[in-house]
JSON list of C-alpha atoms and ligand atoms in Angstrom, two decimals:
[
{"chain": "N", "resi": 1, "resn": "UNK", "atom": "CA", "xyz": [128.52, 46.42, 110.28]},
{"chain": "N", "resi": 2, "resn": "UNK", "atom": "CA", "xyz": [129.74, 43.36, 112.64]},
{"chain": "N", "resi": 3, "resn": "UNK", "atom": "CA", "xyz": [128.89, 39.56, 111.31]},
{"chain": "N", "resi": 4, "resn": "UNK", "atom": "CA", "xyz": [126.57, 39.01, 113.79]},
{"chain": "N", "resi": 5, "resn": "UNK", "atom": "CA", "xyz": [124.54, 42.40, 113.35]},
{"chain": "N", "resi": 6, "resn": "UNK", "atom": "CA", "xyz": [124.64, 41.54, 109.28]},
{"chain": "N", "resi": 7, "resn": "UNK", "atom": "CA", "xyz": [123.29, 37.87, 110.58]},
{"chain": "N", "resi": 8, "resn": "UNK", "atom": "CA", "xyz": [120.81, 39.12, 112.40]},
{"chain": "N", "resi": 9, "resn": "UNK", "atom": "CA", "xyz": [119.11, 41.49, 110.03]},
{"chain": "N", "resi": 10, "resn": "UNK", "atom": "CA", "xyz": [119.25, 38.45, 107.52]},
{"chain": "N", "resi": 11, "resn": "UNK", "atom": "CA", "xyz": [117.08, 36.54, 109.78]},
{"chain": "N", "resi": 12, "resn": "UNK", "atom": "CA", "xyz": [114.81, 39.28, 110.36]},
{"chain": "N", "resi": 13, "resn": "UNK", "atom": "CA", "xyz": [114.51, 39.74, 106.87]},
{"chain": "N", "resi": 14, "resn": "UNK", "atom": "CA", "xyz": [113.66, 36.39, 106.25]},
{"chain": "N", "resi": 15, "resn": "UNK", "atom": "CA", "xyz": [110.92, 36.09, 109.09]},
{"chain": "N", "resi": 16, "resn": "UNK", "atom": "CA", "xyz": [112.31, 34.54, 112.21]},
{"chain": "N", "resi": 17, "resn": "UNK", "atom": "CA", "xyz": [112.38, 36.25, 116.11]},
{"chain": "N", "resi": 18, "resn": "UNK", "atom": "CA", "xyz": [115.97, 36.28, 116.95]},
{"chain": "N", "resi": 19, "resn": "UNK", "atom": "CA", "xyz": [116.80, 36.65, 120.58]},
{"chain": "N", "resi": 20, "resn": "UNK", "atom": "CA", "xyz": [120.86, 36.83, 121.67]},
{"chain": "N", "resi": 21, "resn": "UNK", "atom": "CA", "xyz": [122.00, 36.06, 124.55]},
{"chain": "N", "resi": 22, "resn": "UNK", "atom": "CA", "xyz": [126.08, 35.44, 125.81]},
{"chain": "N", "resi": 23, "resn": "UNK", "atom": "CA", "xyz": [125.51, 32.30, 127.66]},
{"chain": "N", "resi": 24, "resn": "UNK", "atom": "CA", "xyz": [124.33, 28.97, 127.47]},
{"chain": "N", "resi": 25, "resn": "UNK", "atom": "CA", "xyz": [122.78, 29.02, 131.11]},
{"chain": "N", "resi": 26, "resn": "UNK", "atom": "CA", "xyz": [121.09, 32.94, 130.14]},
{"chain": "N", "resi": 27, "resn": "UNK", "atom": "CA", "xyz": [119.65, 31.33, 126.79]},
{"chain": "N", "resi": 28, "resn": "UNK", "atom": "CA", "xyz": [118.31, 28.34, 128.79]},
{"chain": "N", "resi": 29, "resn": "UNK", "atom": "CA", "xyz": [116.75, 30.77, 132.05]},
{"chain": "N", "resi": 30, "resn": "UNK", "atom": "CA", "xyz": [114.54, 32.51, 129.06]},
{"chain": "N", "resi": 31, "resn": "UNK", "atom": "CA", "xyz": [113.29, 29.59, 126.83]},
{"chain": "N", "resi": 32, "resn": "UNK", "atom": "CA", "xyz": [111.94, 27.98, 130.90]},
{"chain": "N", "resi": 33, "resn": "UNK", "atom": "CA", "xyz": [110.46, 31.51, 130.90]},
{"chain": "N", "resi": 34, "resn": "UNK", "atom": "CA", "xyz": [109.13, 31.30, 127.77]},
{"chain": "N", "resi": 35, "resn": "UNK", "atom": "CA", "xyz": [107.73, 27.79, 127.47]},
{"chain": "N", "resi": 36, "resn": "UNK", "atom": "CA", "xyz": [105.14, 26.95, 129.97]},
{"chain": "N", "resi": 37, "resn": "UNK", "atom": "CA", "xyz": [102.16, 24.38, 130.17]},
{"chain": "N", "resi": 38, "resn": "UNK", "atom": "CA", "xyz": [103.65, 23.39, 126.96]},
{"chain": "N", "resi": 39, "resn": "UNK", "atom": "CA", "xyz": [103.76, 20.04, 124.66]},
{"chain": "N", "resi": 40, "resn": "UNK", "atom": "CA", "xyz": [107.40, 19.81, 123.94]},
{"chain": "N", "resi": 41, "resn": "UNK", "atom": "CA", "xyz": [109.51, 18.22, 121.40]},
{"chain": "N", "resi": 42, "resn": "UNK", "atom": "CA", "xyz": [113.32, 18.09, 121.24]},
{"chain": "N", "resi": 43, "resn": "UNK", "atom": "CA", "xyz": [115.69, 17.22, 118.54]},
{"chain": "N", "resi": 44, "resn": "UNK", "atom": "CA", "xyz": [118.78, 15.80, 118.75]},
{"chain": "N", "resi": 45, "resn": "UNK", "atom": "CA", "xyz": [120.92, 18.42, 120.09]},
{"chain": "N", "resi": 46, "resn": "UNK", "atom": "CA", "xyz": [124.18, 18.43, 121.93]},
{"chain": "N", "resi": 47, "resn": "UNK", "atom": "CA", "xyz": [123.72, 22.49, 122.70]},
{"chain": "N", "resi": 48, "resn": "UNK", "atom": "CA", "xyz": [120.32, 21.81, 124.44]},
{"chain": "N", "resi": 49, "resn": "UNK", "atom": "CA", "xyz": [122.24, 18.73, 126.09]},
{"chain": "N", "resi": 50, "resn": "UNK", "atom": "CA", "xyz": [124.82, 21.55, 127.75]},
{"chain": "N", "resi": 51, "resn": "UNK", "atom": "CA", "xyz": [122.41, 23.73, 128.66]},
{"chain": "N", "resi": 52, "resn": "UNK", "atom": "CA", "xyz": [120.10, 20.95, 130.92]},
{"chain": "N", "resi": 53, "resn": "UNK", "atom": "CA", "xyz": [116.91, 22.34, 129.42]},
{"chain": "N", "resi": 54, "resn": "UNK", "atom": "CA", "xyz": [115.22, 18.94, 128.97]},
{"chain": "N", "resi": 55, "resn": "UNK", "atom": "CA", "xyz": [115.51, 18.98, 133.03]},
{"chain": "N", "resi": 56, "resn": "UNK", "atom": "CA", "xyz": [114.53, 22.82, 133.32]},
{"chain": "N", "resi": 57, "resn": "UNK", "atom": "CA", "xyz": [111.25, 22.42, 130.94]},
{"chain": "N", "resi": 58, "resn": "UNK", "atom": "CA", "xyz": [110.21, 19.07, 131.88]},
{"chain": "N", "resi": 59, "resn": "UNK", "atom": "CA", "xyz": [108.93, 20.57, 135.21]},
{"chain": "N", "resi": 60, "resn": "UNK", "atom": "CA", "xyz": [106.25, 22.79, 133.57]},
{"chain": "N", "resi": 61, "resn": "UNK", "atom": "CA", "xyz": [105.92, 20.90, 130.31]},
{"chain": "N", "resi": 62, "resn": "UNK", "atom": "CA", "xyz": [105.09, 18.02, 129.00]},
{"chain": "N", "resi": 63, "resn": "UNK", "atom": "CA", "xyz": [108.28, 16.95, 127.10]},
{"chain": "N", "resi": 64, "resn": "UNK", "atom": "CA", "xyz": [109.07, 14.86, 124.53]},
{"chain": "N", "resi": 65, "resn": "UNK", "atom": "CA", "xyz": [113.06, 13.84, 124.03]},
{"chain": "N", "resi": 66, "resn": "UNK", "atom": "CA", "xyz": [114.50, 10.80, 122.53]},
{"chain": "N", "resi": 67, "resn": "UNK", "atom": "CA", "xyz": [117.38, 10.99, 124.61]},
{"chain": "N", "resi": 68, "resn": "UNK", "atom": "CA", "xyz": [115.46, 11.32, 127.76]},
{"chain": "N", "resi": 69, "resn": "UNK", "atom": "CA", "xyz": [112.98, 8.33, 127.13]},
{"chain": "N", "resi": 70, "resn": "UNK", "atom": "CA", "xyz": [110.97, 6.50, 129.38]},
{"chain": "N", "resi": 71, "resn": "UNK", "atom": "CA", "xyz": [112.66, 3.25, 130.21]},
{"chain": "N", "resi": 72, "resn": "UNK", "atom": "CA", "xyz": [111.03, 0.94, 127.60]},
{"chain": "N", "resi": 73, "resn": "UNK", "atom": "CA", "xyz": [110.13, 3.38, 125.16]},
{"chain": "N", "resi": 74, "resn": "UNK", "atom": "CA", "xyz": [111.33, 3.30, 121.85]},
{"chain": "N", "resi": 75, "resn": "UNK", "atom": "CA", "xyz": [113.12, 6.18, 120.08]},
{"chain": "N", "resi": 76, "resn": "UNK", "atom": "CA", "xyz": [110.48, 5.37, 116.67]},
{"chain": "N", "resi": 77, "resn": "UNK", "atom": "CA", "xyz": [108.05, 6.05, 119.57]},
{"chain": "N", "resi": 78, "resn": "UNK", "atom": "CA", "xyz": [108.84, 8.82, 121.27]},
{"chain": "N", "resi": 79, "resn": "UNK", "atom": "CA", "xyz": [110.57, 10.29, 118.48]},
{"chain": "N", "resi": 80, "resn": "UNK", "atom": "CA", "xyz": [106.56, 10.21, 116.72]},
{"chain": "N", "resi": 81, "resn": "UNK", "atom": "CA", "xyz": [105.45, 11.99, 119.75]},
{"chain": "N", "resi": 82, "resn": "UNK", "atom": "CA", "xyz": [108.18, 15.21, 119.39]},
{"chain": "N", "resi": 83, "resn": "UNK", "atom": "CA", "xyz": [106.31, 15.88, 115.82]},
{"chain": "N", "resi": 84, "resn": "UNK", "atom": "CA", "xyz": [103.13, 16.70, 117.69]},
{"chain": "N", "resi": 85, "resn": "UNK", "atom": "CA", "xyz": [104.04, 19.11, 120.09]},
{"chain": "N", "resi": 86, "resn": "UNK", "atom": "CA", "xyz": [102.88, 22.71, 120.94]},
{"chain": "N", "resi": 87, "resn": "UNK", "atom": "CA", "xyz": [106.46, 23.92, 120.96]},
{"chain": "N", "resi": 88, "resn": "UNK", "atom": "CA", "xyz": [110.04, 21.46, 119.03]},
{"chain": "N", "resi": 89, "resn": "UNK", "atom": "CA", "xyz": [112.91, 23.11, 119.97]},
{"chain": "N", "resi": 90, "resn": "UNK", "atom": "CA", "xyz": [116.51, 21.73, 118.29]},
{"chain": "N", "resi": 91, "resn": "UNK", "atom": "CA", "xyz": [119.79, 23.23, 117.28]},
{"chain": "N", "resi": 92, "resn": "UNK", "atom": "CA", "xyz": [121.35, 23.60, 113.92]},
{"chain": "N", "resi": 93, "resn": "UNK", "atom": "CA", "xyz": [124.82, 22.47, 112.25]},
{"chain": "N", "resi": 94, "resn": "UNK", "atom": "CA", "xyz": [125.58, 25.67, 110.79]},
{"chain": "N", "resi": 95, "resn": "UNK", "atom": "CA", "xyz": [123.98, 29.14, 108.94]},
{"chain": "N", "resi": 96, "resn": "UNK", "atom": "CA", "xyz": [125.53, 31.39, 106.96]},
{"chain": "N", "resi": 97, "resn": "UNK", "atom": "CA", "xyz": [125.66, 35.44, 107.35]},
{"chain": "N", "resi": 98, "resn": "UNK", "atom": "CA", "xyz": [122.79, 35.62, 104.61]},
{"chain": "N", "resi": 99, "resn": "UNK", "atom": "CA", "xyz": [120.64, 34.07, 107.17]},
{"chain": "N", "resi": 100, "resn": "UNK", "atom": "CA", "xyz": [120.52, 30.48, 105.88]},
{"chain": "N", "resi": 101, "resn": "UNK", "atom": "CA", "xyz": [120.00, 27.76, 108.41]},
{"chain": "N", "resi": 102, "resn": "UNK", "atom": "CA", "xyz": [121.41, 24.47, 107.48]},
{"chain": "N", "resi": 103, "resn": "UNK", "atom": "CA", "xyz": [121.02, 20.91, 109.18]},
{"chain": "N", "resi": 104, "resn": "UNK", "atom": "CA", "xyz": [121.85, 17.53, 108.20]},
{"chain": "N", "resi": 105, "resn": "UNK", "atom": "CA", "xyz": [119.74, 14.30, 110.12]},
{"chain": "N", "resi": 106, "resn": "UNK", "atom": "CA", "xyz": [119.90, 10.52, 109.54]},
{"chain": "N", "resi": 107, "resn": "UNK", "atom": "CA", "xyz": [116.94, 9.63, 111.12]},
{"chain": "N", "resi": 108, "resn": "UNK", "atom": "CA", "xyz": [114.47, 12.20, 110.12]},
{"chain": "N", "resi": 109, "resn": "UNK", "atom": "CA", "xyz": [112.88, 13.37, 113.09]},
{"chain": "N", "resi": 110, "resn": "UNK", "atom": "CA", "xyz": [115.04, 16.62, 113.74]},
{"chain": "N", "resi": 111, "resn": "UNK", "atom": "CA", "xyz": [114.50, 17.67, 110.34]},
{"chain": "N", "resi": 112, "resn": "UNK", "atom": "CA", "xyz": [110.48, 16.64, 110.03]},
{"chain": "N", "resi": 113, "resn": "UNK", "atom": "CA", "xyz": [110.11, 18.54, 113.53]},
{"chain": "N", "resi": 114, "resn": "UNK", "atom": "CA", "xyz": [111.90, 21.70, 112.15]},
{"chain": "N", "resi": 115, "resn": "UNK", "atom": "CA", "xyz": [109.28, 22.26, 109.61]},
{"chain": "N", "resi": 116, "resn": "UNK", "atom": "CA", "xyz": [105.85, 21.56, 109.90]},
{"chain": "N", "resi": 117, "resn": "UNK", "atom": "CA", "xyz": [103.63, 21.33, 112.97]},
{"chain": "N", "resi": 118, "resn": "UNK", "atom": "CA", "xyz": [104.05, 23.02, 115.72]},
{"chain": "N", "resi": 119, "resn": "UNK", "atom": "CA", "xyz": [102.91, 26.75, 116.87]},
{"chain": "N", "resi": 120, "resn": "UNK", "atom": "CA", "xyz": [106.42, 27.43, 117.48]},
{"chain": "N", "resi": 121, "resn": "UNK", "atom": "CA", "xyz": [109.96, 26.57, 116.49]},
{"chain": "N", "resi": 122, "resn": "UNK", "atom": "CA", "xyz": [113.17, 27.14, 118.76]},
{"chain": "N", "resi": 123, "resn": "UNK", "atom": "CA", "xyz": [116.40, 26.84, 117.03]},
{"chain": "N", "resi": 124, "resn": "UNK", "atom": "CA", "xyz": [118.99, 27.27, 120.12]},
{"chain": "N", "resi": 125, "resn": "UNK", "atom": "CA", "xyz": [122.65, 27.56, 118.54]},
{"chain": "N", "resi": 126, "resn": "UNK", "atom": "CA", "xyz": [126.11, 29.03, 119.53]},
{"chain": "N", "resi": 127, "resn": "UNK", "atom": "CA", "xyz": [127.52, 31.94, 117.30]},
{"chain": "N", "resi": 128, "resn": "UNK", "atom": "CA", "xyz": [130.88, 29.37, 116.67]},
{"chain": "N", "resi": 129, "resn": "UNK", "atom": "CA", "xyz": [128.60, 27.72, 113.90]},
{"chain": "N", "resi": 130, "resn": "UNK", "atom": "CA", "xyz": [128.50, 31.25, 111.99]},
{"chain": "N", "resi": 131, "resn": "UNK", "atom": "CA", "xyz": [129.77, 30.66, 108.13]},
{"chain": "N", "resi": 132, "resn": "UNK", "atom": "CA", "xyz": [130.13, 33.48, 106.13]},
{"chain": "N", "resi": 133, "resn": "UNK", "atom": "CA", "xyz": [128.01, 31.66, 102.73]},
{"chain": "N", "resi": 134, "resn": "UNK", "atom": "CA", "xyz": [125.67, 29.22, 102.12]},
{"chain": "N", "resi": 135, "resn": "UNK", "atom": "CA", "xyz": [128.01, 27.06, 100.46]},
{"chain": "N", "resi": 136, "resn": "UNK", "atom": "CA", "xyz": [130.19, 27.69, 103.61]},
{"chain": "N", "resi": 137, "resn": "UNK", "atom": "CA", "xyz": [127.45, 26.13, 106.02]},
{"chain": "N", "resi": 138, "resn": "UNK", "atom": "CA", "xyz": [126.85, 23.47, 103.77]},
{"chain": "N", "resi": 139, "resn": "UNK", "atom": "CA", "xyz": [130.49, 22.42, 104.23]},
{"chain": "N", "resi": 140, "resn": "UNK", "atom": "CA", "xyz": [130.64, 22.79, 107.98]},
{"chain": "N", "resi": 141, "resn": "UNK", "atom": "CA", "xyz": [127.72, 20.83, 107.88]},
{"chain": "N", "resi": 142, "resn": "UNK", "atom": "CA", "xyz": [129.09, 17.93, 106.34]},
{"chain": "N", "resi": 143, "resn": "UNK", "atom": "CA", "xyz": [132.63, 17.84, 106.88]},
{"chain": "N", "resi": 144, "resn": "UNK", "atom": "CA", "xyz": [132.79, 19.33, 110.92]},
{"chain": "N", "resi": 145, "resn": "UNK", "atom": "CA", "xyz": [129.52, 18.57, 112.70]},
{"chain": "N", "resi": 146, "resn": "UNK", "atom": "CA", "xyz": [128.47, 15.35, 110.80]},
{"chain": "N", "resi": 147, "resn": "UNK", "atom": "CA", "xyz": [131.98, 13.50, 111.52]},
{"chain": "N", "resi": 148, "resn": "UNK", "atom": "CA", "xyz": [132.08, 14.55, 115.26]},
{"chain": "N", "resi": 149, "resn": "UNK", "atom": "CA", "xyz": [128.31, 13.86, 115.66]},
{"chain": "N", "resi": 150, "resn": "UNK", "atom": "CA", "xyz": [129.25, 10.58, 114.34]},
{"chain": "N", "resi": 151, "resn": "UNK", "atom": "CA", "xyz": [131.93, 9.82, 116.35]},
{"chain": "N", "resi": 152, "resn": "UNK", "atom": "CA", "xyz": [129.64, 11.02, 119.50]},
{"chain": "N", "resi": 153, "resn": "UNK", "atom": "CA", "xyz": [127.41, 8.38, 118.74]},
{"chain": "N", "resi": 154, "resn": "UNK", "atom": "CA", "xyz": [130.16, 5.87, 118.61]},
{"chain": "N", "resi": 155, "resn": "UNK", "atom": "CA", "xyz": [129.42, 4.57, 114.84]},
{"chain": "N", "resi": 156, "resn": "UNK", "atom": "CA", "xyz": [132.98, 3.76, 112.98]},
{"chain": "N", "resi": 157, "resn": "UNK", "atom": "CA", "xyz": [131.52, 5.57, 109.59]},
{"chain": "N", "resi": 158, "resn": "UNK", "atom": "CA", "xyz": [134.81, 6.94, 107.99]},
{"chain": "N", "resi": 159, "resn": "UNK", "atom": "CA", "xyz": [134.42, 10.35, 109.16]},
{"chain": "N", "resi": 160, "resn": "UNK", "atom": "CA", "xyz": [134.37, 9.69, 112.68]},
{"chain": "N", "resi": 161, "resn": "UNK", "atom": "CA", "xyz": [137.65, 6.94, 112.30]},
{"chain": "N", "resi": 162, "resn": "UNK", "atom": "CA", "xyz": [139.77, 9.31, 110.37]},
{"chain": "N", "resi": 163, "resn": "UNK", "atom": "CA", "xyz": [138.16, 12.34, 112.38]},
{"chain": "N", "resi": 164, "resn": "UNK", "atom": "CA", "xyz": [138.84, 14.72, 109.31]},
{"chain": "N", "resi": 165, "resn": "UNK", "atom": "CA", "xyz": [136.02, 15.23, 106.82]},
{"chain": "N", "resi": 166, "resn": "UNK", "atom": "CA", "xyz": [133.10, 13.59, 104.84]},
{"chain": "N", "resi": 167, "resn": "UNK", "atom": "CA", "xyz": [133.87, 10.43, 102.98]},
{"chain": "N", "resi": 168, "resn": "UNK", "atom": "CA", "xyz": [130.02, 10.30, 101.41]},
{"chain": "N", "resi": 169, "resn": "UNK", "atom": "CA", "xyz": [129.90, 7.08, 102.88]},
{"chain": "N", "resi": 170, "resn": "UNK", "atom": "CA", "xyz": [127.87, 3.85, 102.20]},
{"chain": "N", "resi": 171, "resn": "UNK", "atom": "CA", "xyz": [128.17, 3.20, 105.82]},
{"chain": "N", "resi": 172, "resn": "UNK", "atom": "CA", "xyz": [125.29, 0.80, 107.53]},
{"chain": "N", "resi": 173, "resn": "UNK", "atom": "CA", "xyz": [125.35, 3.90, 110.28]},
{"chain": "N", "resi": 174, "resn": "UNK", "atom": "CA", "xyz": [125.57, 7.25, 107.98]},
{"chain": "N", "resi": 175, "resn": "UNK", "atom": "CA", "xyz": [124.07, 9.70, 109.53]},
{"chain": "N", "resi": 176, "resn": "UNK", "atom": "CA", "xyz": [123.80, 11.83, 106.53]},
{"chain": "N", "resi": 177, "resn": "UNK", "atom": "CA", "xyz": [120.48, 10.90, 104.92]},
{"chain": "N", "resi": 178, "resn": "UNK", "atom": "CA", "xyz": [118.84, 14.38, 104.23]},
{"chain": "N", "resi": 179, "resn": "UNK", "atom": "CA", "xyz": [120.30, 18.13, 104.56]},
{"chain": "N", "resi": 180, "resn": "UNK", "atom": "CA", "xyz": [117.69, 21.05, 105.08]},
{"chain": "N", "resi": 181, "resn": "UNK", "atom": "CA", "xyz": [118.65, 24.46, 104.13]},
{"chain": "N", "resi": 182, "resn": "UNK", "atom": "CA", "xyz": [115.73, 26.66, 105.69]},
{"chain": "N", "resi": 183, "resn": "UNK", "atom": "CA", "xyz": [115.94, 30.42, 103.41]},
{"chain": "N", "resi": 184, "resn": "UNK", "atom": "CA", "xyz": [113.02, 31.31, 104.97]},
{"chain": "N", "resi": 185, "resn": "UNK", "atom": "CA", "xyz": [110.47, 30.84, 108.05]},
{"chain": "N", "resi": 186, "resn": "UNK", "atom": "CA", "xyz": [107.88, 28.60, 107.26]},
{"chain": "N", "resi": 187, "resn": "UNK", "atom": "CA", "xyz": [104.00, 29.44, 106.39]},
{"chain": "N", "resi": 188, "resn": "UNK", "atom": "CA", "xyz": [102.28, 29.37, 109.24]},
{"chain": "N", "resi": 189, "resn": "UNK", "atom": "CA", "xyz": [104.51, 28.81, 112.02]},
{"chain": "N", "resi": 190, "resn": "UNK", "atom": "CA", "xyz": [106.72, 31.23, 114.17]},
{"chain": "N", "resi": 191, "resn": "UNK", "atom": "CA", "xyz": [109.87, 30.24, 114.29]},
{"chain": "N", "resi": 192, "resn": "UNK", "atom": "CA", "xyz": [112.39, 32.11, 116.70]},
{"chain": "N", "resi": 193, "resn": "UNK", "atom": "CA", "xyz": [116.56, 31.78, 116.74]},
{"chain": "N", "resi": 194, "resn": "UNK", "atom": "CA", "xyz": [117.79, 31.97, 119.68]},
{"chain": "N", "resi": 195, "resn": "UNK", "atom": "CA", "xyz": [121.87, 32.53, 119.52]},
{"chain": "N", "resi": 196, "resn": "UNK", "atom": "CA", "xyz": [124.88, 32.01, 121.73]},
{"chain": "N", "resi": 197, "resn": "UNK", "atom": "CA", "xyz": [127.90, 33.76, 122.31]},
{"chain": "N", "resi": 198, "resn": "UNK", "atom": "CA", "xyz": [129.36, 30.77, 122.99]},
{"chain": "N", "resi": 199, "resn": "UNK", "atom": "CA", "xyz": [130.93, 28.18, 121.14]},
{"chain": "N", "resi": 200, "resn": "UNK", "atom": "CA", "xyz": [128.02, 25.38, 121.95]},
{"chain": "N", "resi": 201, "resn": "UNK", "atom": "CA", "xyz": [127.37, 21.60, 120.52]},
{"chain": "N", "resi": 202, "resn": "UNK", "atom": "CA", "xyz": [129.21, 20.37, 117.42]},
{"chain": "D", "resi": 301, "resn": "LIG", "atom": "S1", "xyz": [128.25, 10.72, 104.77]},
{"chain": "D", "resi": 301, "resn": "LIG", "atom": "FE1", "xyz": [129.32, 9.17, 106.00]},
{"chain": "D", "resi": 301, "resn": "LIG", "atom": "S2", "xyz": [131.46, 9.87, 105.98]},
{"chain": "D", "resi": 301, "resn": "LIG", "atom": "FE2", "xyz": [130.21, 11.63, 105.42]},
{"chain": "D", "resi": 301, "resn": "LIG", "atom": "S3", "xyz": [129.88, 12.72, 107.36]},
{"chain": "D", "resi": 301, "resn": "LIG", "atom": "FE3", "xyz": [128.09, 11.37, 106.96]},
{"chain": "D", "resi": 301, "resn": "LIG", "atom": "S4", "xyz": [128.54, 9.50, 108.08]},
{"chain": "D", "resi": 301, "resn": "LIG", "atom": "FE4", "xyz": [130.47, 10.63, 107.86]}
]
């Protein structure tokens, strides 16, 4: 059995949709399909940023993104609005073959929206973040997507200046406040992964 077959039956198992697709743009043509007349949040998400859904769903939803805010909005604010949405869709920094899903957030509002209150959860993601363990994703995690998300954000936390690995900083801008391991959907929510064979976001 393939890696993504085995990967796929683990999320099954463990109570999530999973839909595949081989692009970004294919992946991003269903979910504006599949969302409609829709509150929407978004987390953070350089995959969703690549795939211009915030433009596709805004025209049919009613979409909440902190990095498409209203000019004079704050991010606290609109970030409190993506938490009570219909729909939060986000990405994640890595899962493991065993069907773990792992993500690691600074502020809190990716994380919060990926758990509790919404009728539906999207995780969009590119195969490329694929580990083969838990203990795999938890590493990717930390020491590939957290030190390139924080040198995309411009902070100079040690990760992103030496642009190799964690440091398990003290930094003022760590981004690195909580990690989430989902092993299993949540209670009373659908949740559906939606993967890329593609090598999307960070
Ligand atoms: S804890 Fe600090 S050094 Fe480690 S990845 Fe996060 S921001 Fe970078």
């Amino acid at each position: 059995m393939d890696r993504e077959t085995r990967f796929v039956q683990a999320l099954t198992r463990r109570g999530y949709e999973v839909t595949i697709f081989d692009t970004g743009a294919a992946a991003a043509e269903y979910l504006d399909k599949a969302i409609d007349g829709k509150t929407v949040g978004f987390g953070d998400s350089e995959t969703m940023l690549s795939m211009g859904l915030y433009d596709k769903l805004a025209t049919h939803n009613e979409v909440h993104d902190p990095m498409h805010r209203p000019e004079g909005e704050s991010f606290r604010a609109n970030a409190r609005k993506t938490l009570l949405t219909d729909v939060f869709l986000t990405s994640l920094n890595a899962m493991s073959e065993t069907g773990e899903l792992v993500n690691i957030d600074g502020t809190g509002n990716r994380v919060a929206g990926s758990l509790f209150g919404h009728e539906k959860v999207y995780f969009v993601v590119g195969l490329n973040k694929l580990c083969p363990t838990l203990d795999d994703a938890i590493y990717r995690a930390r020491n590939v997507a957290a030190p390139q998300n924080s040198a995309r954000h411009g902070f100079s936390n040690p990760c992103a200046v030496a642009g190799d690995r964690c440091y398990d900083c003290s930094a003022k801008d760590r981004i690195c406040n909580a990690l989430v391991v989902h092993y299993r959907k949540m209670r009373g929510i659908r949740m559906e992964v939606v993967l890329i064979r593609e090598a999307l976001g960070l």
